[in-house]
Coordinates of C-alpha atoms in Angstrom, one line a residue:
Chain A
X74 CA -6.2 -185.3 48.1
X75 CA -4.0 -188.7 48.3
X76 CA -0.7 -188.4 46.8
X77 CA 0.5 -192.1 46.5
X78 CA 3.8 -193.1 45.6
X79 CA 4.4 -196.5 44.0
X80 CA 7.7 -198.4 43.5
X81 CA 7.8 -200.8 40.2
X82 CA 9.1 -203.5 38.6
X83 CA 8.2 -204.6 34.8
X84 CA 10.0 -206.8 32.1
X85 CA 9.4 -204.2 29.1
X86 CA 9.7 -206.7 26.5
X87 CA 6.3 -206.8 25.3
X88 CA 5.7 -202.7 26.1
X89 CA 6.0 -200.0 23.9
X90 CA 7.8 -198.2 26.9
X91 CA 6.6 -196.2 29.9
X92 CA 4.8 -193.2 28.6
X93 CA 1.0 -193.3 26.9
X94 CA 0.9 -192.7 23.4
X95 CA -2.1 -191.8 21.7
X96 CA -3.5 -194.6 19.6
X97 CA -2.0 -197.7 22.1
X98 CA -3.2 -199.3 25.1
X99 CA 0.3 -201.0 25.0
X100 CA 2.4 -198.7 27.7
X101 CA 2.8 -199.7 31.0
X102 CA 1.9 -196.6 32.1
X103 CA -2.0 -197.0 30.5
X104 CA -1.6 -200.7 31.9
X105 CA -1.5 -199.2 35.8
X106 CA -3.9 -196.5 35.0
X107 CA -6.4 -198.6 34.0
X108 CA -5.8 -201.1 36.6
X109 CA -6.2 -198.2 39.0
X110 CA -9.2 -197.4 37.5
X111 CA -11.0 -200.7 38.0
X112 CA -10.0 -200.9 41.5
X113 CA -10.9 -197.1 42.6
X114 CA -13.5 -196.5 40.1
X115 CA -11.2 -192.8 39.3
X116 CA -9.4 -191.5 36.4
X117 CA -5.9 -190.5 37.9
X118 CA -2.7 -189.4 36.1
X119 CA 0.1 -191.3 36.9
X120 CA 3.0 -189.5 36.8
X121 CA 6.7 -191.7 36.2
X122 CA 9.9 -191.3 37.5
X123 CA 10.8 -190.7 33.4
X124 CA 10.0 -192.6 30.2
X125 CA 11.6 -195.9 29.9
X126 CA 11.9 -196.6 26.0
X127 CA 9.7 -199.4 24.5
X128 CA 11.5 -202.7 25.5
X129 CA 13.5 -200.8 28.5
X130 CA 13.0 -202.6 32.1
X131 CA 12.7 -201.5 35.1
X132 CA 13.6 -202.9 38.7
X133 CA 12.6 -199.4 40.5
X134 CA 10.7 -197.4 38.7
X135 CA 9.1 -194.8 41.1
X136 CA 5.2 -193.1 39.7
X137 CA 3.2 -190.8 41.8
X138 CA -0.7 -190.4 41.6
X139 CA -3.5 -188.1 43.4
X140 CA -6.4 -189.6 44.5
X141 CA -9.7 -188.9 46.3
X142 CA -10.2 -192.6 46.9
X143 CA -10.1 -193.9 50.9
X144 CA -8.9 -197.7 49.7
X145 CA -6.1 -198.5 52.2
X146 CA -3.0 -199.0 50.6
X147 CA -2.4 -202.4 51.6
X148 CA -5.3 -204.0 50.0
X149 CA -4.6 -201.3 47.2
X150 CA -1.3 -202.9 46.2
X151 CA -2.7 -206.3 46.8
X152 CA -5.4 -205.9 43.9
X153 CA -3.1 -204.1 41.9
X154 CA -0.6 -206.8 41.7
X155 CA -3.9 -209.5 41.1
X156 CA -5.1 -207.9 37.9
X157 CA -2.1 -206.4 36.6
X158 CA -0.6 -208.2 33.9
X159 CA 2.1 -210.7 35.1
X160 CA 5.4 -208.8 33.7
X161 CA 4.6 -206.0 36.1
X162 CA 4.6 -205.8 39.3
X163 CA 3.9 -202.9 42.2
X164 CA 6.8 -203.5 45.1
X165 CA 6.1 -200.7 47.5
X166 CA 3.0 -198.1 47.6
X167 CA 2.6 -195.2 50.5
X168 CA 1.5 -192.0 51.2
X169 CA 3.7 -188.9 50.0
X170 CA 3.4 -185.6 51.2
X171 CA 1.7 -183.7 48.9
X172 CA 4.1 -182.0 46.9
X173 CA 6.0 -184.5 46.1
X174 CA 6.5 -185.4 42.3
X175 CA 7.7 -188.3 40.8
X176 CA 9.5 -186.6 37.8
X177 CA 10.4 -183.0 39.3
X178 CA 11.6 -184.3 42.7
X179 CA 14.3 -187.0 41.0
X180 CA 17.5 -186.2 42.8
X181 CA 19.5 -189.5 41.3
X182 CA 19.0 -192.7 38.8
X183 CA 20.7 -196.0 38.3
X184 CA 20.8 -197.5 35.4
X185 CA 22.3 -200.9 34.4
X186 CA 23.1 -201.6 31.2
X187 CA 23.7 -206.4 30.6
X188 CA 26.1 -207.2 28.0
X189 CA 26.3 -211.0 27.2
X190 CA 29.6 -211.2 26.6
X191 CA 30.0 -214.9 24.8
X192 CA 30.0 -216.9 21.1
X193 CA 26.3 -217.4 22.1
X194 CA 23.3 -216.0 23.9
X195 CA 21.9 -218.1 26.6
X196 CA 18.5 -218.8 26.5
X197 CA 17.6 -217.2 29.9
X198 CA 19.1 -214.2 29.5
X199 CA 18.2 -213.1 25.8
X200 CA 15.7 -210.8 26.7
X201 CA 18.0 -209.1 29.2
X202 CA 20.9 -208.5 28.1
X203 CA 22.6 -207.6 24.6
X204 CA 24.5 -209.9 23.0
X205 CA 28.2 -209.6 21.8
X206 CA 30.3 -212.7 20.9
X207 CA 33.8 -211.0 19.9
X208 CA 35.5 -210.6 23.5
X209 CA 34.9 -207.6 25.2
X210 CA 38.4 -205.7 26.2
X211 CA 36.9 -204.3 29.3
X212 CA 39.8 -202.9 30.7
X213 CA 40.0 -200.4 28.2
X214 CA 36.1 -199.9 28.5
X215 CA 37.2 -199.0 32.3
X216 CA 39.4 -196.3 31.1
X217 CA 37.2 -194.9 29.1
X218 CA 33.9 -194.9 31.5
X219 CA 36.4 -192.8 34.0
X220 CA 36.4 -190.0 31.3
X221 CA 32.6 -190.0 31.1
X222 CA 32.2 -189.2 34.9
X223 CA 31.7 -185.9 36.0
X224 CA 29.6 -182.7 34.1
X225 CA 29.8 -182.0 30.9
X226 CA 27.5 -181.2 28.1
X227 CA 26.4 -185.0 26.5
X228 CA 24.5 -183.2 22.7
X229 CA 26.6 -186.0 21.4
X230 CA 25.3 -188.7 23.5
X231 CA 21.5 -188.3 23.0
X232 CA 18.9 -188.7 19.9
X233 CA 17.0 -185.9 20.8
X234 CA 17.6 -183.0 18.1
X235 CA 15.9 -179.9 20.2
X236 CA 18.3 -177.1 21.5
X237 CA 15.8 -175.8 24.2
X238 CA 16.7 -178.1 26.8
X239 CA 19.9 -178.2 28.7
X240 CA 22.1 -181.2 27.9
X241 CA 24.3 -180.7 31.1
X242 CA 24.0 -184.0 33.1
X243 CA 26.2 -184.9 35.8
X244 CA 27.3 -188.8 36.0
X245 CA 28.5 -189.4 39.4
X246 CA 29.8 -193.1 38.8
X247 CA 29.9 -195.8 36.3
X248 CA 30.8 -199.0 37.6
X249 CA 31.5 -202.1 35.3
X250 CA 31.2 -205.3 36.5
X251 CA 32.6 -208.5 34.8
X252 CA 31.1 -211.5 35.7
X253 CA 31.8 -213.8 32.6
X254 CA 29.9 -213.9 30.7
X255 CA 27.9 -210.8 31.7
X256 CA 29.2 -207.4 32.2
X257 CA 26.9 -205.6 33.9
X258 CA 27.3 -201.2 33.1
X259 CA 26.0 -199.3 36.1
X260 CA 25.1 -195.9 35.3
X261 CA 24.2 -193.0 38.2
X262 CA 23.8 -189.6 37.5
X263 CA 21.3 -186.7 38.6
X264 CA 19.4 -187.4 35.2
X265 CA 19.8 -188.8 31.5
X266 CA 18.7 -187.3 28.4
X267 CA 17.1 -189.5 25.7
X268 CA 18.5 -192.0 24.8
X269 CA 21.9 -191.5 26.5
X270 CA 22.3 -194.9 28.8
X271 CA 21.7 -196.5 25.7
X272 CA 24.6 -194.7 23.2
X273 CA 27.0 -194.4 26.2
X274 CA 27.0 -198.3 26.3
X275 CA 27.6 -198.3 22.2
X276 CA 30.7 -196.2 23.0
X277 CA 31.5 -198.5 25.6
X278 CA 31.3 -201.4 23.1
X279 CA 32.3 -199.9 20.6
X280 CA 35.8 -199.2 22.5
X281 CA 35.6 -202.9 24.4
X282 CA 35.4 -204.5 20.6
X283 CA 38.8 -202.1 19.6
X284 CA 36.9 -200.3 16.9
X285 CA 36.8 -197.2 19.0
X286 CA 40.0 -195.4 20.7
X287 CA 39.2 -194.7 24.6
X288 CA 40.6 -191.3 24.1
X289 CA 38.2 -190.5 21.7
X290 CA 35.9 -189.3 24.9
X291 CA 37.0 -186.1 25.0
X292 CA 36.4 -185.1 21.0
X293 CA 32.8 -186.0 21.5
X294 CA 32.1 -183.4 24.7
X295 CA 33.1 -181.3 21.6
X296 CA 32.0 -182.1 18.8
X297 CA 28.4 -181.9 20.5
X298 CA 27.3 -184.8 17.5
X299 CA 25.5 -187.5 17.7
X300 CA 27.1 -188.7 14.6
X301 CA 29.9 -189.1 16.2
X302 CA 29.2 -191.1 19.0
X303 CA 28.7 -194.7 19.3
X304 CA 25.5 -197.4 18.3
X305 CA 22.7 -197.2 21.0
X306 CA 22.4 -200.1 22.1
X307 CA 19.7 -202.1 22.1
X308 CA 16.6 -201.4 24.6
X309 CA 16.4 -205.4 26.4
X310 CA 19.5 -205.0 28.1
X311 CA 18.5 -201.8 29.8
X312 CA 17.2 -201.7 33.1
X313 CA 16.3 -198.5 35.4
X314 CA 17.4 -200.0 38.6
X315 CA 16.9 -197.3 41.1
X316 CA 15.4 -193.5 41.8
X317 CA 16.6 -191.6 44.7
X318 CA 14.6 -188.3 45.8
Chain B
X287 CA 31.3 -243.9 13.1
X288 CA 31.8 -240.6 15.3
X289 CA 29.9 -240.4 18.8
X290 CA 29.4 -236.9 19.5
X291 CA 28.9 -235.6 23.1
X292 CA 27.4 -232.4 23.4
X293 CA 26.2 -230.0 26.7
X294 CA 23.2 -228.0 26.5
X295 CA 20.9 -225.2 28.0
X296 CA 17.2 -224.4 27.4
X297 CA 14.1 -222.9 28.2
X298 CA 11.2 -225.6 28.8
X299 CA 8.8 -223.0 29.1
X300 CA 7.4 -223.7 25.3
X301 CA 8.2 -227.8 25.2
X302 CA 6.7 -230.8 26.0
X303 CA 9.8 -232.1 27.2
X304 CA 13.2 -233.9 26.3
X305 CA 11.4 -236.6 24.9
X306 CA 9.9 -237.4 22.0
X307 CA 6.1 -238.2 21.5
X308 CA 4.6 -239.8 18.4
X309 CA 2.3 -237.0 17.4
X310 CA 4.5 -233.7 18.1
X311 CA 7.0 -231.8 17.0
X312 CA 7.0 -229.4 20.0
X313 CA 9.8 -231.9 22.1
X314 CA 13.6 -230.6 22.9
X315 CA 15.3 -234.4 21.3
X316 CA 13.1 -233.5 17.9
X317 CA 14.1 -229.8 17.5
X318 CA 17.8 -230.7 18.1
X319 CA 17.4 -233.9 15.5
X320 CA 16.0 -232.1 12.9
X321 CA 18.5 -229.6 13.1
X322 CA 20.7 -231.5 12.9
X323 CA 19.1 -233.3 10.1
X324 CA 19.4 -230.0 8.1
X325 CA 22.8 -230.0 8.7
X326 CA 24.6 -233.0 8.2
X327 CA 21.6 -234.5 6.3
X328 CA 21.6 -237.9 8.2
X329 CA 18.8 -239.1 11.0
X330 CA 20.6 -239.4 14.0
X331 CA 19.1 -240.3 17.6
X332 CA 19.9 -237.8 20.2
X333 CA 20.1 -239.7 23.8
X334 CA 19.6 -237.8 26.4
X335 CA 21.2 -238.2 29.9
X336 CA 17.2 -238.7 30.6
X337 CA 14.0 -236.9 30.2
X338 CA 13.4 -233.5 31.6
X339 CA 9.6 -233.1 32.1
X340 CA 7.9 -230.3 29.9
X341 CA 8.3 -226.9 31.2
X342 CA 11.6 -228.1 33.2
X343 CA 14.7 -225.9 32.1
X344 CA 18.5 -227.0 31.7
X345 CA 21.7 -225.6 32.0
X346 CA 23.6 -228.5 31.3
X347 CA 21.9 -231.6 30.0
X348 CA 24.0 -234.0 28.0
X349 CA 23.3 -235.9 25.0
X350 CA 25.3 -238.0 22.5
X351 CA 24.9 -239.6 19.2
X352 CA 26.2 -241.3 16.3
X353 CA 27.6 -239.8 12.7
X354 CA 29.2 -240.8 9.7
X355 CA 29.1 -236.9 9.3
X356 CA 32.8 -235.7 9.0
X357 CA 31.6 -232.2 9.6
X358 CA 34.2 -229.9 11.7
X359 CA 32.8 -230.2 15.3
X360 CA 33.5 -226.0 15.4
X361 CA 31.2 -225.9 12.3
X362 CA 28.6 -228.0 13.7
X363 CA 28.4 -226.0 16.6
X364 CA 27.7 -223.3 15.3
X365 CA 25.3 -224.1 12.7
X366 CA 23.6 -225.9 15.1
X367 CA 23.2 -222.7 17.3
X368 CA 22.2 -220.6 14.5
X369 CA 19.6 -222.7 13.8
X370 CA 18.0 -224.0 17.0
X371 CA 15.4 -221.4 18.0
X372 CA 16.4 -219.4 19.9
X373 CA 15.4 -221.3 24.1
X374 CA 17.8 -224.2 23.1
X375 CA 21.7 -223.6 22.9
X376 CA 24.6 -226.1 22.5
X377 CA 27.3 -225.1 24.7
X378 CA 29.9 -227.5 23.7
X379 CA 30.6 -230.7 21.8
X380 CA 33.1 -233.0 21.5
X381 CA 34.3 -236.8 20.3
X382 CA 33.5 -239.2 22.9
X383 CA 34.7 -243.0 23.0
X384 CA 32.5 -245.3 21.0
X385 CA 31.2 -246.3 24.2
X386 CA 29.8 -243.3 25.6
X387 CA 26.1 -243.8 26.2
X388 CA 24.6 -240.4 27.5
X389 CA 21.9 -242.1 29.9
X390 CA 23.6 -245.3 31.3
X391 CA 26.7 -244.2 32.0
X392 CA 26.1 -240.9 34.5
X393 CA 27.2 -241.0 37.8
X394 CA 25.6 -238.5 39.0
X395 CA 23.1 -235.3 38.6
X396 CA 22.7 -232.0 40.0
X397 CA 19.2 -230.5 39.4
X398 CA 18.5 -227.1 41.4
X399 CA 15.1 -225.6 42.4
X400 CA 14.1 -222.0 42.6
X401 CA 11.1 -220.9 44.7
X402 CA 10.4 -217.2 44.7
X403 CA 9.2 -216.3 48.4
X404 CA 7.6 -213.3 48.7
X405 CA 3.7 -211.7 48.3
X406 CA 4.2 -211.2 44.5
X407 CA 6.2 -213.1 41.9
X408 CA 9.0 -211.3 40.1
X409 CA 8.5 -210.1 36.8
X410 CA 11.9 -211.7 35.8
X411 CA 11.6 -214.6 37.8
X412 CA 8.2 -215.5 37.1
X413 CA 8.9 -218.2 34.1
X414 CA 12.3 -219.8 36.6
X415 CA 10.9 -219.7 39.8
X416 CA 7.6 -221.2 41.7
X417 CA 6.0 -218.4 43.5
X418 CA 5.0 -218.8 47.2
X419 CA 3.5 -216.2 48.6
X420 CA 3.8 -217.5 52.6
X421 CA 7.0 -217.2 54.6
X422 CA 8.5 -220.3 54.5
X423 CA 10.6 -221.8 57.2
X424 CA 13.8 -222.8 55.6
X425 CA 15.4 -224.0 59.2
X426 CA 13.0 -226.6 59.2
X427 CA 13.2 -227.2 55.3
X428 CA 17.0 -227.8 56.3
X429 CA 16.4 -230.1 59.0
X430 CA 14.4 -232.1 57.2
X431 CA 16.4 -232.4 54.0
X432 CA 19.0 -234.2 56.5
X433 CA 17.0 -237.0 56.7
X434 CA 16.5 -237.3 53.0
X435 CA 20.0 -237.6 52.0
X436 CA 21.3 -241.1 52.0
X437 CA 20.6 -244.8 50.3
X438 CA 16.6 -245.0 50.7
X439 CA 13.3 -246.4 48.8
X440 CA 12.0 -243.0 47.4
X441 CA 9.3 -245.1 46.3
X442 CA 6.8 -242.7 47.9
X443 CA 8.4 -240.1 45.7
X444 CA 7.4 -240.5 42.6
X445 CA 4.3 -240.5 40.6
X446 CA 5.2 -243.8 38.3
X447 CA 3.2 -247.2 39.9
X448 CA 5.4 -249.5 38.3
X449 CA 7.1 -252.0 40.9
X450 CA 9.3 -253.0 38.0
X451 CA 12.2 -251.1 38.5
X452 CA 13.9 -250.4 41.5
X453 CA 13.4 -246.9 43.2
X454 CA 16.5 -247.5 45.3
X455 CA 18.0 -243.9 45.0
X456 CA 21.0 -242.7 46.7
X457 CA 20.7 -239.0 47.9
X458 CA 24.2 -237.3 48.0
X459 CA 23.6 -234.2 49.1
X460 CA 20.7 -231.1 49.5
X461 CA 22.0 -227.6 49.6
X462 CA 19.3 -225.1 50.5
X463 CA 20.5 -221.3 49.6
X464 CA 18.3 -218.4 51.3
X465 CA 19.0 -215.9 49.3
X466 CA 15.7 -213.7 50.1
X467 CA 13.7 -213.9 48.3
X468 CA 14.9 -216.3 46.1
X469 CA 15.2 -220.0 47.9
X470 CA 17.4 -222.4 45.8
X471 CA 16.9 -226.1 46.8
X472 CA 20.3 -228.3 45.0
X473 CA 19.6 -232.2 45.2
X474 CA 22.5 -234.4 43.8
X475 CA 21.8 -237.6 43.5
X476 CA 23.2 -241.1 41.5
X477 CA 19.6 -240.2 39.7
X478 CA 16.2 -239.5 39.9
X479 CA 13.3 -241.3 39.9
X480 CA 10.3 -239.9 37.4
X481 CA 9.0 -237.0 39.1
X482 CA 11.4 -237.7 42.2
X483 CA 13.1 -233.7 42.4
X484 CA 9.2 -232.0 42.3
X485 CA 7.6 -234.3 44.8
X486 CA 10.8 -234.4 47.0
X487 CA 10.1 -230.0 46.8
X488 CA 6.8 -229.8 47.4
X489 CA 7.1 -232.5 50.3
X490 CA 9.7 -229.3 52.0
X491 CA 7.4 -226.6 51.1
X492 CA 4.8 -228.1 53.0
X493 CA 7.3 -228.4 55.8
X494 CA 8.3 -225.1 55.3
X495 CA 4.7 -223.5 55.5
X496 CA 3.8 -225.3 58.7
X497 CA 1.8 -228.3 57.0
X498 CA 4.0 -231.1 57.6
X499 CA 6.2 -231.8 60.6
X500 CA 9.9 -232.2 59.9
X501 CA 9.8 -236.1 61.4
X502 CA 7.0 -237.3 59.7
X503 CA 10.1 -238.1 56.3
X504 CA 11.3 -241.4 57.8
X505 CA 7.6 -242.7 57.9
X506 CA 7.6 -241.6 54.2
X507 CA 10.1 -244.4 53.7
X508 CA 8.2 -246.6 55.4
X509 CA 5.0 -246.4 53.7
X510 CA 6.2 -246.2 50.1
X511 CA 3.1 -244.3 49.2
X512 CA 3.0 -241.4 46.8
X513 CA 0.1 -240.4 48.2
X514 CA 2.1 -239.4 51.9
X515 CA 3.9 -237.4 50.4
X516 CA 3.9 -233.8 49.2
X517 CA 2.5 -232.1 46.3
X518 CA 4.2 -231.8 42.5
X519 CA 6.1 -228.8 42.5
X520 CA 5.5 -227.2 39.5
X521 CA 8.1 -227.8 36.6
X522 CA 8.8 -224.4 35.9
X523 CA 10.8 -224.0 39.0
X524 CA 13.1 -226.8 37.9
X525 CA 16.4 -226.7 36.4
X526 CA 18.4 -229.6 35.1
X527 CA 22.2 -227.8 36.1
X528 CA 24.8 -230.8 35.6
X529 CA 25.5 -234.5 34.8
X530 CA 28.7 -236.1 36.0
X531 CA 29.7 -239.1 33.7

């Protein structure tokens, strides 16, 4: 069997996020399954890098599918892109060895988190970015993302309630960007639990708007609640820029 | 009586234009005067540097009118931004001498257009950028935006037949940016003939593609007939980005 691995782009707006539910056609997941389906005539499983939440973008996405279809991949990704809708789009489709897994093999994600930093939202960029008039002290938003790098247990930094799963993540880097009026948060770590790009970048606001001390880092690697971390912020100015494997 | 100057950005993709039609409410000028009709309660005309076609975007038209109003200019503002839906901003306004007249007296405009060259469209781009699929050849686009700039009858340019006015245009400049794969095209000009910025971009995308030969512009001149030239670039690709009073 085929294992074909596709790179993505979609503007989530209008998507009730990556991963099928079970009484929606609306995911974008479903969307690129049935597309496939029409072109190949075959029910495949396509399996995503990791959920992106309803309204969540993408730039590189990374799914993998099996398939007993012959199609060659060029004309493959040229029908895909046809009758997919217009907000997404299939960048890059090959062959992958056969083991290879879209959500198991993930060895690093980026994430970039818009802010638009000004008294009002421009019109091109509402639906990408999250708007915040008071001014932003991002200096002190610096400081604090340096104490968010590294390992360390992030309970407090993700909705999910379950205690099976490990929250041990590793952040590698977070770079801020200020490009008035956008700051741009780049996140890249060796996985994020759910929900965590978005309430890392409440924190971050939360301390760029003075209403949060950027010492205050520490207490929540140990106070393990949710409670006591910041907003999430909202899903448009989210985008899952790149998968490494 | 006060003579208000104000800058703004919008999305065109939902208008039929700057300008307002007898039987439509769905124009730029009428959303912004009724507006401001709910604000200051008075029926003001909004002139506009000049028309913007529908589906053209701005980033920094310029209109003015007239007020008894006494409201604070701050207030106004604001109001007016939390009540404009939400593809039109103001981004600044100001007194301006009695004699400011936001159409006769610019000196010059900027407008900027955005092809998107690659096999598929962006997601993000989709709604700001024309999509051509075919490699275009930008050295030649170049070379022949040379012999466009100047103090020339862009008669052939533009899709109105009156010989009433003059379409005597002087062309200061045309900055092509390759920034793969987004191509900008920046014309600045003393102003624009209807239509003038679209037919001026589709006559270099057809140089670009191969269809046209670089030389055959100066005959363009010459033969003052629309119908030489090349196609209507779509408007979506257009943006209205300054006007210089």
């Amino acid at each position: 069997m085929r294992n074909i691995k596709m790179v993505l782009e979609y503007d989530g707006s209008k998507y009730q996020g990556w991963q099928k539910l079970g009484n929606t056609e609306n995911t974008i997941q479903e969307k690129i399954e049935k597309t496939i389906k029409m072109i190949i005539n075959e029910d495949i499983t396509l399996i995503g890098s990791g959920r992106t939440d309803a309204g969540v973008h993408a730039k590189g996405q990374v799914a993998n599918f099996k398939t007993n279809s012959e199609i060659e991949l060029n004309d493959f990704l040229y029908y895909l892109n046809v009758y997919l809708p217009k907000d997404i789009r299939v960048k890059d489709m090959r062959e992958a060895s056969e083991r290879f897994h879209a959500r198991y093999n993930v060895k690093k994600k980026y994430y970039v988190y818009y802010v638009y930093n000004d008294t009002f939202q421009s019109p091109f960029y509402r639906k990408y970015s999250y708007h915040v008039p008071e001014k932003l002290n991002v200096e002190n938003m610096n400081e604090a993302s340096k104490l968010l790098i590294g390992t360390h247990d992030f309970r407090a930094f993700t909705s999910v309630k379950s205690k099976k799963k490990s929250t041990i993540k590793t952040i590698e880097s977070i770079k801020i960007n200020n490009s008035t009026p956008i700051i741009s948060i780049e996140y890249t770590a060796d996985g994020f639990l759910y929900n965590m790009v978005r309430i890392l970048t409440g924190t971050l606001i939360e301390i760029g708007n003075g209403t949060r001390d950027v010492n205050s880092i520490n207490a929540l690697f140990d106070s393990k609640n949710r409670a006591d971390a910041g907003f999430t912020a909202p899903a448009h100015g989210l985008f899952l820029e790149k998968v490494i494997y």
